[in-house]
Coordinates of C-alpha atoms in Angstrom, one line a residue:
X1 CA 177.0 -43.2 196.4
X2 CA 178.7 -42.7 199.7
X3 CA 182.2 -42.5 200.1
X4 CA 182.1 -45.8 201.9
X5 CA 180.4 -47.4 198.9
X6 CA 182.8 -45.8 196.9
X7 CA 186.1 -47.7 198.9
X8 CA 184.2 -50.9 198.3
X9 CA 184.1 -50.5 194.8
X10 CA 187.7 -49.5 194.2
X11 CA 188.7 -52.2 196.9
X12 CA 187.1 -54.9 194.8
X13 CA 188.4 -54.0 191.2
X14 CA 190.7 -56.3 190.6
X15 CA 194.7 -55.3 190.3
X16 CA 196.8 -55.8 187.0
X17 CA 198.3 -58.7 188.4
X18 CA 195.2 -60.3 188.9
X19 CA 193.5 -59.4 185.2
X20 CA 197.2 -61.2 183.7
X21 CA 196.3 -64.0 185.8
X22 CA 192.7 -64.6 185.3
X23 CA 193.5 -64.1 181.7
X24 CA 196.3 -66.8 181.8
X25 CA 193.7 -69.0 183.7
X26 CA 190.8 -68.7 181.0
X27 CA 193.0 -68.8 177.7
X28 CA 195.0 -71.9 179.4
X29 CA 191.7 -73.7 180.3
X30 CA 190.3 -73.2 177.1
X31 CA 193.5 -75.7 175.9
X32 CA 192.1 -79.5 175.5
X33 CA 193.2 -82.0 178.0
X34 CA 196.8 -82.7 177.7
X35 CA 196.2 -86.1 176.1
X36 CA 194.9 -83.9 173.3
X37 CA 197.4 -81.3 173.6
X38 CA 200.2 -83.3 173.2
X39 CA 198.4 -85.2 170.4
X40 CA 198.2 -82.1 168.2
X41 CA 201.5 -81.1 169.1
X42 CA 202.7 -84.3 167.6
X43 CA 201.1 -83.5 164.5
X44 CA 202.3 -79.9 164.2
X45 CA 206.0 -81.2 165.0
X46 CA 205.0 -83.6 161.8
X47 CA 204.3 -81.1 159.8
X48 CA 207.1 -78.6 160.7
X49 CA 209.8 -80.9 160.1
X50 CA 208.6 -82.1 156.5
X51 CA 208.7 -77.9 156.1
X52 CA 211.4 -77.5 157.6
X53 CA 213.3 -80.8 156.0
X54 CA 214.1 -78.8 152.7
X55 CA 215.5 -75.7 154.5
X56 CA 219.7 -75.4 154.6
X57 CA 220.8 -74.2 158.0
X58 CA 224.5 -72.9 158.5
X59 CA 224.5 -74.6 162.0
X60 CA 226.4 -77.1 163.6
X61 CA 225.4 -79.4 166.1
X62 CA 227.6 -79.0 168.8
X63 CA 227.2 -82.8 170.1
X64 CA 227.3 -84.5 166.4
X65 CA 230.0 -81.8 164.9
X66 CA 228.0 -82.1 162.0
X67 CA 225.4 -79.3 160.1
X68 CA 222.0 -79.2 161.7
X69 CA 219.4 -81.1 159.7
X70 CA 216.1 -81.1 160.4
X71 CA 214.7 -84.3 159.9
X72 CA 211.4 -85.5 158.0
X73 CA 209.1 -87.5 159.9
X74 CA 206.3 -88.0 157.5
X75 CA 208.4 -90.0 155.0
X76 CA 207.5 -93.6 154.6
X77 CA 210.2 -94.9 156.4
X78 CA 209.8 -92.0 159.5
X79 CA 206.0 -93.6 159.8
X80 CA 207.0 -97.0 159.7
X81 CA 209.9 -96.7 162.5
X82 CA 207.4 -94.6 164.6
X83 CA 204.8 -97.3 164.7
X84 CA 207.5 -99.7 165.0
X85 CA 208.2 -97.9 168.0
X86 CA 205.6 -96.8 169.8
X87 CA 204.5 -99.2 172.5
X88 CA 208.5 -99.3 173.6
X89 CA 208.4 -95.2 173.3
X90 CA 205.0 -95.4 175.4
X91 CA 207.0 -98.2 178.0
X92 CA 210.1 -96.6 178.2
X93 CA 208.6 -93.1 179.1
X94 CA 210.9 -92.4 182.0
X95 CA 208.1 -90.2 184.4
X96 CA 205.5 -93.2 183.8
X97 CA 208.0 -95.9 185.4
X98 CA 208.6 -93.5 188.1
X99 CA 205.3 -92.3 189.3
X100 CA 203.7 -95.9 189.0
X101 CA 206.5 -97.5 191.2
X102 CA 207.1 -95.1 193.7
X103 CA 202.8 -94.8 194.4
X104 CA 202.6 -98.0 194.6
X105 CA 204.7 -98.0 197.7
X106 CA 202.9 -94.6 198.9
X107 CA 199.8 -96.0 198.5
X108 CA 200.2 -98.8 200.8
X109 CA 201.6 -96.0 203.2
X110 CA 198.8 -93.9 202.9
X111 CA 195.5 -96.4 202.6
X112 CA 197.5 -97.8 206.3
X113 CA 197.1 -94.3 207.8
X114 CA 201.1 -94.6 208.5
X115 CA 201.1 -91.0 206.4
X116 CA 198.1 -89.5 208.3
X117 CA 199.8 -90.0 211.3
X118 CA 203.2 -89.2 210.0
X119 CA 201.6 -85.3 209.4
X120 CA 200.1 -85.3 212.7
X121 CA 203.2 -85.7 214.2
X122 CA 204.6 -83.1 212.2
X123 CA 202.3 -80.4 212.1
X124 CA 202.9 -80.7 216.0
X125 CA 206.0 -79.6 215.7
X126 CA 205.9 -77.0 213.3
X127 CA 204.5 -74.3 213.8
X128 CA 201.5 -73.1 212.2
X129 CA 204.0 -69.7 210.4
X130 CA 206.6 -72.0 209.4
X131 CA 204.4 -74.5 207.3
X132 CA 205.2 -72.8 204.1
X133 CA 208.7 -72.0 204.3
X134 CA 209.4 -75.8 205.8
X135 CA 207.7 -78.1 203.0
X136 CA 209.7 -75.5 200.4
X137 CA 213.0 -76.3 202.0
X138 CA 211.7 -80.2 202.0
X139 CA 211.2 -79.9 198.5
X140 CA 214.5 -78.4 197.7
X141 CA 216.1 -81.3 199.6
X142 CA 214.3 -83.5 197.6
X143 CA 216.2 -82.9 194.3
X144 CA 219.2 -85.1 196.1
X145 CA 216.6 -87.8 195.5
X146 CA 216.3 -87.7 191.6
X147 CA 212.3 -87.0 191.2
X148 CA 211.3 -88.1 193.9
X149 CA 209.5 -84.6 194.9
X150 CA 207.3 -85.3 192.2
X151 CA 206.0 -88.0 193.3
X152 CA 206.0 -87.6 197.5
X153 CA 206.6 -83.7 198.1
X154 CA 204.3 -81.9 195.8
X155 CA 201.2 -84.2 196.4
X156 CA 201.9 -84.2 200.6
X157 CA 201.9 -80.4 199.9
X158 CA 198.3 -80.5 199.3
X159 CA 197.6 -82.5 201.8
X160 CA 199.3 -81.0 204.7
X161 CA 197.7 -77.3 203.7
X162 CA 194.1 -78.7 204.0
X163 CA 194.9 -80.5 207.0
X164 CA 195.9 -77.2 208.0
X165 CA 192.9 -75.7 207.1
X166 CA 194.5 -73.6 204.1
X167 CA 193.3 -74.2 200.5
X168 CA 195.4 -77.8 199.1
X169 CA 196.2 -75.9 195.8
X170 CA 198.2 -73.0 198.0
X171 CA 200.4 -75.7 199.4
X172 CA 200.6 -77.7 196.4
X173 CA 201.5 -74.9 194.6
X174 CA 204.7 -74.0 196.9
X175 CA 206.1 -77.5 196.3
X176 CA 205.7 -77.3 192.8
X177 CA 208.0 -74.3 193.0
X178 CA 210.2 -75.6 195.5
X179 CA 210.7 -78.9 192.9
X180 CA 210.8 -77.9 189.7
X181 CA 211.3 -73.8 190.1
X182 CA 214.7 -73.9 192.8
X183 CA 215.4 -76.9 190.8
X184 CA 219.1 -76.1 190.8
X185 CA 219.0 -74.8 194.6
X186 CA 220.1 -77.0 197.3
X187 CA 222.5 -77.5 199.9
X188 CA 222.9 -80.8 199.0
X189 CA 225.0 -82.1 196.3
X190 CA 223.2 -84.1 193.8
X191 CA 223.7 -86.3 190.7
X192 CA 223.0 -83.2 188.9
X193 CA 225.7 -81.2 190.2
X194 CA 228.8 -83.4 187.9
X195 CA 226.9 -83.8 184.9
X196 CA 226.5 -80.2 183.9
X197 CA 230.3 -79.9 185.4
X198 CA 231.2 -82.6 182.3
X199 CA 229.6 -80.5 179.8
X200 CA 230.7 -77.3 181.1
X201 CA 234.2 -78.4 181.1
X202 CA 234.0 -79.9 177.9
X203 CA 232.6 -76.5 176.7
X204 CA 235.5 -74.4 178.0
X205 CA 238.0 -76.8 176.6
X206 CA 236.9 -76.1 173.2
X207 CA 238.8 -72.6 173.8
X208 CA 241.4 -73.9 176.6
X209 CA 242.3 -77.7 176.4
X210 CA 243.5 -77.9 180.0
X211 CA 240.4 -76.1 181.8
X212 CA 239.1 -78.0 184.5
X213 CA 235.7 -77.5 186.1
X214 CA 235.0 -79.1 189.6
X215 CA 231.8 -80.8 190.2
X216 CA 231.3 -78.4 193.0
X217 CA 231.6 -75.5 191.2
X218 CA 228.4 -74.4 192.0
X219 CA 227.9 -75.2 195.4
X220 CA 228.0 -71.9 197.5
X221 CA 226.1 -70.2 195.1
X222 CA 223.3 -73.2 195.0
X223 CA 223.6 -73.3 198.8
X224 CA 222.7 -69.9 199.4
X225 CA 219.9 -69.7 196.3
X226 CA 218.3 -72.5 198.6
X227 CA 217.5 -69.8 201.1
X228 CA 216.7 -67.1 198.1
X229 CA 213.8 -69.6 196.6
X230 CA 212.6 -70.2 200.6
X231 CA 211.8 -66.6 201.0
X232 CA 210.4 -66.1 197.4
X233 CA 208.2 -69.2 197.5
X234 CA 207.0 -68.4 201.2
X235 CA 206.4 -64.7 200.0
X236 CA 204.4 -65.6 196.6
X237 CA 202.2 -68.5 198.4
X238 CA 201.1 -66.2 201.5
X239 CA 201.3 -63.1 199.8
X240 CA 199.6 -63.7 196.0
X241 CA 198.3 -67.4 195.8
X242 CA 196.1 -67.9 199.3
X243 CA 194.7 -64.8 198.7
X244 CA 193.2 -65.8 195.2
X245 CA 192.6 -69.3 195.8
X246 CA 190.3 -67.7 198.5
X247 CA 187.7 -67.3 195.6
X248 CA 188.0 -71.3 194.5
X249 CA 186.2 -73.8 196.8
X250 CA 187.5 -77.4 197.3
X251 CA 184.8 -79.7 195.5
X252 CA 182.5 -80.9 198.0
X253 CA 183.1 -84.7 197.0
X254 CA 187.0 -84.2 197.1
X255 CA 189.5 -85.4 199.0
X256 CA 188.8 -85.1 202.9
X257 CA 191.7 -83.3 204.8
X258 CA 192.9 -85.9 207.1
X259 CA 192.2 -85.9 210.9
X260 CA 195.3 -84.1 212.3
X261 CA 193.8 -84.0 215.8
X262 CA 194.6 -85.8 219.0
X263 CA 196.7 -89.4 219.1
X264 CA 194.9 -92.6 220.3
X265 CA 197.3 -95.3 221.5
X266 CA 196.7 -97.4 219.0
X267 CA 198.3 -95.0 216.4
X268 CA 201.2 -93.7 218.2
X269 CA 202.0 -97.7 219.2
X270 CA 201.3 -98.4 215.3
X271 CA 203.2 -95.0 214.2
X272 CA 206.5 -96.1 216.8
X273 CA 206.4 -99.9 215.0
X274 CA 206.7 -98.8 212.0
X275 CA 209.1 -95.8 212.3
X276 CA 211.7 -98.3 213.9
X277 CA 211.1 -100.4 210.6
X278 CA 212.0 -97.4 208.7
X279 CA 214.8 -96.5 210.8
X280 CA 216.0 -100.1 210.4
X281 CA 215.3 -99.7 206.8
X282 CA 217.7 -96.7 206.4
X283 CA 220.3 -98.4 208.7
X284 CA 220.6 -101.2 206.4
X285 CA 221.1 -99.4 203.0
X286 CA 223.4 -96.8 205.4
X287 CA 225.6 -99.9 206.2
X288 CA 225.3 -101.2 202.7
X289 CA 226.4 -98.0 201.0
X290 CA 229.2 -97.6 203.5
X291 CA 231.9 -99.4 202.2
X292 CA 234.6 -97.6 199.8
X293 CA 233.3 -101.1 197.5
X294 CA 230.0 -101.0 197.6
X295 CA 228.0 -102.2 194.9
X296 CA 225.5 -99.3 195.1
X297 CA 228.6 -96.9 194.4
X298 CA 229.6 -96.1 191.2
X299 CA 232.9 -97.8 189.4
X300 CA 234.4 -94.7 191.0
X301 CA 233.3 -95.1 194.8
X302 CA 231.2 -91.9 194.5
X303 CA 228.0 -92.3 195.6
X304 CA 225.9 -89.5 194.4
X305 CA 227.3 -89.5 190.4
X306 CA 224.2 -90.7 188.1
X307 CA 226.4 -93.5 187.6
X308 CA 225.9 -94.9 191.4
X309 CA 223.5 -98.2 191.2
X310 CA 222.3 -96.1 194.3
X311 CA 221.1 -93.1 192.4
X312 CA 219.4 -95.4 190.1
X313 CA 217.5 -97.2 192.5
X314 CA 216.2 -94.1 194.4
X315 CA 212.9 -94.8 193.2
X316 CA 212.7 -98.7 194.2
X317 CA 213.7 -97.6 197.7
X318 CA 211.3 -95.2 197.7
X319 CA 208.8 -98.4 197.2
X320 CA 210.1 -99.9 199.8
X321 CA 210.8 -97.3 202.4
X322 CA 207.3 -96.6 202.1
X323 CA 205.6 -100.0 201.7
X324 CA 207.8 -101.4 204.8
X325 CA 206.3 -99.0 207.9
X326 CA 203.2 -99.0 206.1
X327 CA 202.8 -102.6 206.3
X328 CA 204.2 -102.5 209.7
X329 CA 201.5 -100.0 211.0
X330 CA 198.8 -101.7 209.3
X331 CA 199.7 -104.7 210.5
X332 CA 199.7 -103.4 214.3
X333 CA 196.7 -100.4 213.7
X334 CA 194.5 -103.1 212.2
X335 CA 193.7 -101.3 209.0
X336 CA 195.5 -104.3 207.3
X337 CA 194.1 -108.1 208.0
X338 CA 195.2 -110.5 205.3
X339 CA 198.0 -109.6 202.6
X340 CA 194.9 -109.4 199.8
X341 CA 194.2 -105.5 201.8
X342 CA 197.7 -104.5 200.8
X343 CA 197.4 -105.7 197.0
X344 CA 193.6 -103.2 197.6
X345 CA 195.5 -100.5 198.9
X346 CA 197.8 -100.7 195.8
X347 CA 195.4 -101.2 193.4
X348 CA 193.1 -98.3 194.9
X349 CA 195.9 -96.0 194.3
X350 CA 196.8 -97.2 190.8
X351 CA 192.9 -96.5 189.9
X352 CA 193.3 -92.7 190.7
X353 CA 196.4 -92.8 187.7
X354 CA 194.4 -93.6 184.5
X355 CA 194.0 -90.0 183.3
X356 CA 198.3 -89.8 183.7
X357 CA 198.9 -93.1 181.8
X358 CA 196.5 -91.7 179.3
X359 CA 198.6 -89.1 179.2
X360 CA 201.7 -90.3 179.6
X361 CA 201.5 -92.3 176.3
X362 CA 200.4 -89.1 174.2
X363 CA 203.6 -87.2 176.0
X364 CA 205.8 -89.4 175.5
X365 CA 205.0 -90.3 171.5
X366 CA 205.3 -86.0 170.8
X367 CA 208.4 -86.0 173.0
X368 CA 210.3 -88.8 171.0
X369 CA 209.1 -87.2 167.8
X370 CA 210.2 -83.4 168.6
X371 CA 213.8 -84.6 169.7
X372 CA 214.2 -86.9 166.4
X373 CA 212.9 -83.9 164.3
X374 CA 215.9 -81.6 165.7
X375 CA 213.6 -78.0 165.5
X376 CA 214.2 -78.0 169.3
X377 CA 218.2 -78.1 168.6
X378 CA 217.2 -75.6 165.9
X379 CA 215.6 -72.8 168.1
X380 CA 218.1 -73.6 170.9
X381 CA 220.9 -72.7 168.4
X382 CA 219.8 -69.9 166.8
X383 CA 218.6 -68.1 170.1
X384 CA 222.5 -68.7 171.1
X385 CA 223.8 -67.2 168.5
X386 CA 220.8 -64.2 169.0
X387 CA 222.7 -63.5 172.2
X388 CA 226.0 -63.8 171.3
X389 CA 225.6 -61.8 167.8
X390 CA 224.3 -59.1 170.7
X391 CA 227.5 -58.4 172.5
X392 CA 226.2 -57.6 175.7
X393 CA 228.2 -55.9 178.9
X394 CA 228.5 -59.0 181.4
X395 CA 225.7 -57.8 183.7
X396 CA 223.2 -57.8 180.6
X397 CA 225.3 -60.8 179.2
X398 CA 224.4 -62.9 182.4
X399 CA 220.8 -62.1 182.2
X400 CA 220.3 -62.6 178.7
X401 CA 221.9 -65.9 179.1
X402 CA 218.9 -66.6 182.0
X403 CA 216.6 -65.3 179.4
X404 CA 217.4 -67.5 176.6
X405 CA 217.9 -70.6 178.9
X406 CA 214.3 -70.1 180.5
X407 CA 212.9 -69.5 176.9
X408 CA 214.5 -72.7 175.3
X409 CA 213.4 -74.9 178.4
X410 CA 209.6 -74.2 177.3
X411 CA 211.1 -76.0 174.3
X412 CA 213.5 -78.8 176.4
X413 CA 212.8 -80.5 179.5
X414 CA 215.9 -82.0 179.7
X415 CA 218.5 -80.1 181.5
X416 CA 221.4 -81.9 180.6
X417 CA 220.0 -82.0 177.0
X418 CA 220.0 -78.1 177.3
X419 CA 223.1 -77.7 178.1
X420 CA 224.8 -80.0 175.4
X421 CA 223.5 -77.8 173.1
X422 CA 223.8 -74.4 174.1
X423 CA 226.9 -74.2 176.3
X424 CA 229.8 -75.3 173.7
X425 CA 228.4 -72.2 171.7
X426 CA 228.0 -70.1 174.7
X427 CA 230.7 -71.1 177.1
X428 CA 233.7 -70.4 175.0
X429 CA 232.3 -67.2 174.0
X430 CA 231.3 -66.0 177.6
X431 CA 235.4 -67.2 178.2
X432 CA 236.7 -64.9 175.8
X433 CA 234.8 -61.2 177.5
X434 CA 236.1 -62.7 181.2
X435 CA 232.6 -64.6 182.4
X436 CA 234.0 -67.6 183.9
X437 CA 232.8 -71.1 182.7
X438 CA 231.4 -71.5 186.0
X439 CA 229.8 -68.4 186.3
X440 CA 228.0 -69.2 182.5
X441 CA 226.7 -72.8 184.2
X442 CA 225.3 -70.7 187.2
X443 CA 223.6 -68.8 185.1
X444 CA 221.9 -71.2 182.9
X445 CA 220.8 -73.4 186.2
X446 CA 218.5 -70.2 187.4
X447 CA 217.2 -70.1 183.8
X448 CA 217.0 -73.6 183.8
X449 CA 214.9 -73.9 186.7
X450 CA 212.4 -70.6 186.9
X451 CA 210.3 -71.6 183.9
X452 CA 209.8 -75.3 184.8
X453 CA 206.8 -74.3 186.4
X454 CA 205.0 -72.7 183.9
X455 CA 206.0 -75.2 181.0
X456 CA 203.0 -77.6 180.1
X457 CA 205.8 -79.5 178.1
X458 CA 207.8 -80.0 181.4
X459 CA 207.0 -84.1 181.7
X460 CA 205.8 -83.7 185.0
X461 CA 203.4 -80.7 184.6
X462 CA 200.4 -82.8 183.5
X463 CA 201.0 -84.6 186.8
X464 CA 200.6 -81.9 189.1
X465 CA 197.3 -80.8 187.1
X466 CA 196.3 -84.2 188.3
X467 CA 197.1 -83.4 191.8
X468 CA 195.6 -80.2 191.8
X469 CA 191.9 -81.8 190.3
X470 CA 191.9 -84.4 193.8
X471 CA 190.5 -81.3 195.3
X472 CA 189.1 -78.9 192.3
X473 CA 188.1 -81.2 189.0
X474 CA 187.9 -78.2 187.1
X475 CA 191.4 -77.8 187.1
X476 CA 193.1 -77.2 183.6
X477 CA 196.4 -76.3 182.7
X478 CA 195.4 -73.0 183.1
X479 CA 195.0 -72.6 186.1
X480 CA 198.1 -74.3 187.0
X481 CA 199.9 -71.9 185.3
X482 CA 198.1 -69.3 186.8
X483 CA 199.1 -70.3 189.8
X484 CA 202.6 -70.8 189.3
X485 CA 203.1 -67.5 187.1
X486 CA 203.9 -65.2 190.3
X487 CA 206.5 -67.6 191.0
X488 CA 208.3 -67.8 188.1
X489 CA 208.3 -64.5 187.5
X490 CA 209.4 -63.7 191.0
X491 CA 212.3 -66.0 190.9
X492 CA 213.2 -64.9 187.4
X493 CA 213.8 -61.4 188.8
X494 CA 215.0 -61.8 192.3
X495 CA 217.3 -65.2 191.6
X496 CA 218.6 -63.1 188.7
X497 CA 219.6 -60.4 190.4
X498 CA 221.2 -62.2 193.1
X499 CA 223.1 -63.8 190.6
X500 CA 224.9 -60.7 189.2
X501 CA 225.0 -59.1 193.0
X502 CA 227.0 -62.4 193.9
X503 CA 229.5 -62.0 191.1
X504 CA 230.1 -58.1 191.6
X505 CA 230.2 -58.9 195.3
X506 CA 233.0 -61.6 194.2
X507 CA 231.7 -64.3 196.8
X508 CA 232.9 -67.7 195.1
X509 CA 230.2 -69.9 193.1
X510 CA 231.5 -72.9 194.6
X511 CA 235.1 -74.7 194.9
X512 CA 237.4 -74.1 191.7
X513 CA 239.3 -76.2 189.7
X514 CA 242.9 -75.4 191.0
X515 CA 243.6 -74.0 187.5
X516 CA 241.3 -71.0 186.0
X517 CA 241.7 -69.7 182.3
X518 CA 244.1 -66.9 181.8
X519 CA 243.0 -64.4 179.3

């Protein structure tokens, strides 16, 4: 064999990165469809509890103050209350409501070609090198909008890369991480930022009475982990995901990239209509908002507390600041003639959501029974008393708190959830060695965030598989979390250790409280 033989060879043996990966991919696509998944899960979180049921813990439930109890859901009266319950579990499943009403309003905007044209214009101005690192910083922007880069960011990531002529999964695949994985990045402040501040001050309290934590505690630090998960996501995506997406075709009967050539007249008159409705749009819920007594503030005058009837309604104005311009440019493009093309448009987009209702009903029945069964409260508990039993020096003490935060979010979506559980227990304690109340949230928002990528439990996870099949059906949950693997792990280990670099450095997290615990 000749020595240039022999370089192609070792070139093409794949590296250990890529064997973890391709091993990920094949075990995780061997999983059923989610539907099933979360059908089975339900029955194993059946089972466990009636196990589990007889077993005395010597926990407390920090949010009840009473002993952890797991709770049988295979008695008589369990059974009865869960069929009872399960068409207003399956109706109240927050994501479902979501997703349907904000794509109804996208869907207009896209069957219109308002969003086709929208990218166009776009992609003009960006250049081709910033693509990647400018739909991550959209996506981190998006958490000021609730979920809302769920529903508009993650799928317009796909679509702008194969416009681009890159592979739909690469770009869908850095929104996804800009989303869920910087979840707790921004420079914005969101409805996020005062409801872990509640619980973290309640925490502290528990050892000082007067401790006060700002709702900005967290802002510099969240500000400036913004442009930490910009240069990870644009690294990983360029660097590890194009180049092995390279080896998975689009489906020849998938989605066609849009045309992001040149502008007739018609469009840009079309595009101009309807961005002045849009603009109009804004102006009117800018001038509503306004006033110190607006009804869309909350009782409070804040505007972005969860609270706000404006943060409530983010995803009804997405519906309508997307079914407004794209009624406007169908209207003047000509791809709309009577109203009945607009009820089409919707219904076309509703008929590409069956396999996430599906879905969506299974999730949410396994999700009601695993948080009425309390193992989740279980696990959480014991891994905080794991670390604390540990005694750690800070450093470790902050990264093992990242650890055990990403670990128990495979377990618990929700982050507020989380945090009721785990910081009255871990808060006081951190307190008592010098780690700051705020510096303990910090650190559980980068746990909180890095593994929501790689959690099929995460409620939006099944979505994105969705997404991703538009252009390759053989997607699985494997191959999502494949592909989202070298980004969690990358922003596990390079948001962690900016984390403890910020704190040694002694660069505040955000704006204090104008009184701080005294040990």
């Amino acid at each position: 064999m000749s020595n240039q033989s022999i370089d192609k060879a070792s070139s093409s043996k794949p590296s250990g990165m890529d064997r973890f990966l391709n091993a990920i991919e094949r075990v995780g696509n061997k999983i059923p469809d989610p539907a099933i998944l979360f059908f089975w899960a339900l029955i194993l979180t059946w089972v466990s509890s009636a196990l589990l049921s007889n077993v005395t813990f010597d926990l407390i439930n920090p949010r009840t103050g009473e002993a952890l109890q797991v709770s049988n859901l295979l008695t008589g009266e369990a059974l009865a209350s869960f069929l009872a319950s399960m068409v207003t579990t399956f109706t109240g499943f927050a994501p479902l409501g979501i997703v349907l009403v904000a794509m109804l309003g996208v869907g207009v905007a896209d069957s219109s070609g308002f969003i086709t044209t929208a990218l166009k214009k776009m992609l003009n101005v960006t250049p081709a090198k910033l693509l990647t690192p400018m739909l991550i910083l959209v996506a981190i922007v998006s958490h000021t909008a609730a979920d809302a880069g769920y529903v508009l960011v993650i799928p317009l990531g796909g679509i702008i890369f194969h416009a681009a002529g890159r592979h739909p999964l690469a770009g869908i695949a850095a929104a996804f991480a800009g989303v869920s994985g910087g979840f707790s990045a921004n420079f914005i402040p969101s409805g996020i930022d005062p409801l872990l501040a509640g619980f973290t001050q309640t925490s502290a309290q528990i050892l000082d009475p007067a401790y006060v934590v700002n709702p900005l505690a967290n802002i510099f630090f969240t500000g400036f982990s913004s442009i930490i998960i910009i240069l990870i996501g644009w690294y990983v995506t360029e660097k590890v995901i194009e180049p092995r997406l390279a080896k998975t075709p689009v489906d020849e009967d998938a989605e066609k990239a849009p045309d992001l050539g040149s502008f007739t007249e018609l469009e840009s008159k079309a595009f101009r209509a309807a961005g002045w409705s849009m603009m109009a749009g804004i102006a009117l819920l800018i001038a509503a908002v306004w006033p110190e007594s607006s009804a869309l503030r909350s009782p409070q005058g804040e505007i972005t507390a969860f609270s706000a009837p404006l943060m409530k309604s983010i995803v009804p104005l997405i519906f309508i600041l997307f079914i407004i311009p794209g009624y406007v440019y169908g209207k003047v493009s000509g791809t709309f003639k009577t109203s009945n093309d607009i009820i089409k448009a919707m219904s076309a987009t509703m008929s590409t959501m069956g396999a996430y209702i599906v879905m969506s009903f299974f999730c949410a029945q396994f999700l009601a029974a695993f948080g009425q069964s309390n193992i989740g409260t279980l696990l959480a508990l014991y891994g905080a008393e794991g670390l604390k039993a540990l005694d750690l020096p800070g450093e470790a003490t902050i990264i093992g708190m990242i650890l055990l935060t990403a670990s128990v979010n495979l377990l618990i979506g929700s982050s507020s959830a989380k945090w009721a559980l785990i910081g009255p227990i871990l808060v006081p304690m951190l307190m008592a060695v010098g780690i700051s109340p705020e510096l303990s949230q910090a650190a559980y928002r980068v746990g909180d965030s890095v593994s929501n990528i790689i959690s099929p439990l995460m409620v939006f996870f099944p979505l994105v598989v969705v997404y991703c099949q538009r252009y390759v059906k053989s997607t699985g949950i494997g191959t999502l979390a494949s592909m989202m693997m070298p980004f969690s792990i990358a922003m596990l280990i390079g948001w962690s250790l900016f984390l403890v670099a910020y704190w040694m450095i002694g660069i505040p997290l955000g704006i204090q409280a104008p009184y701080t615990y005294a040990m």
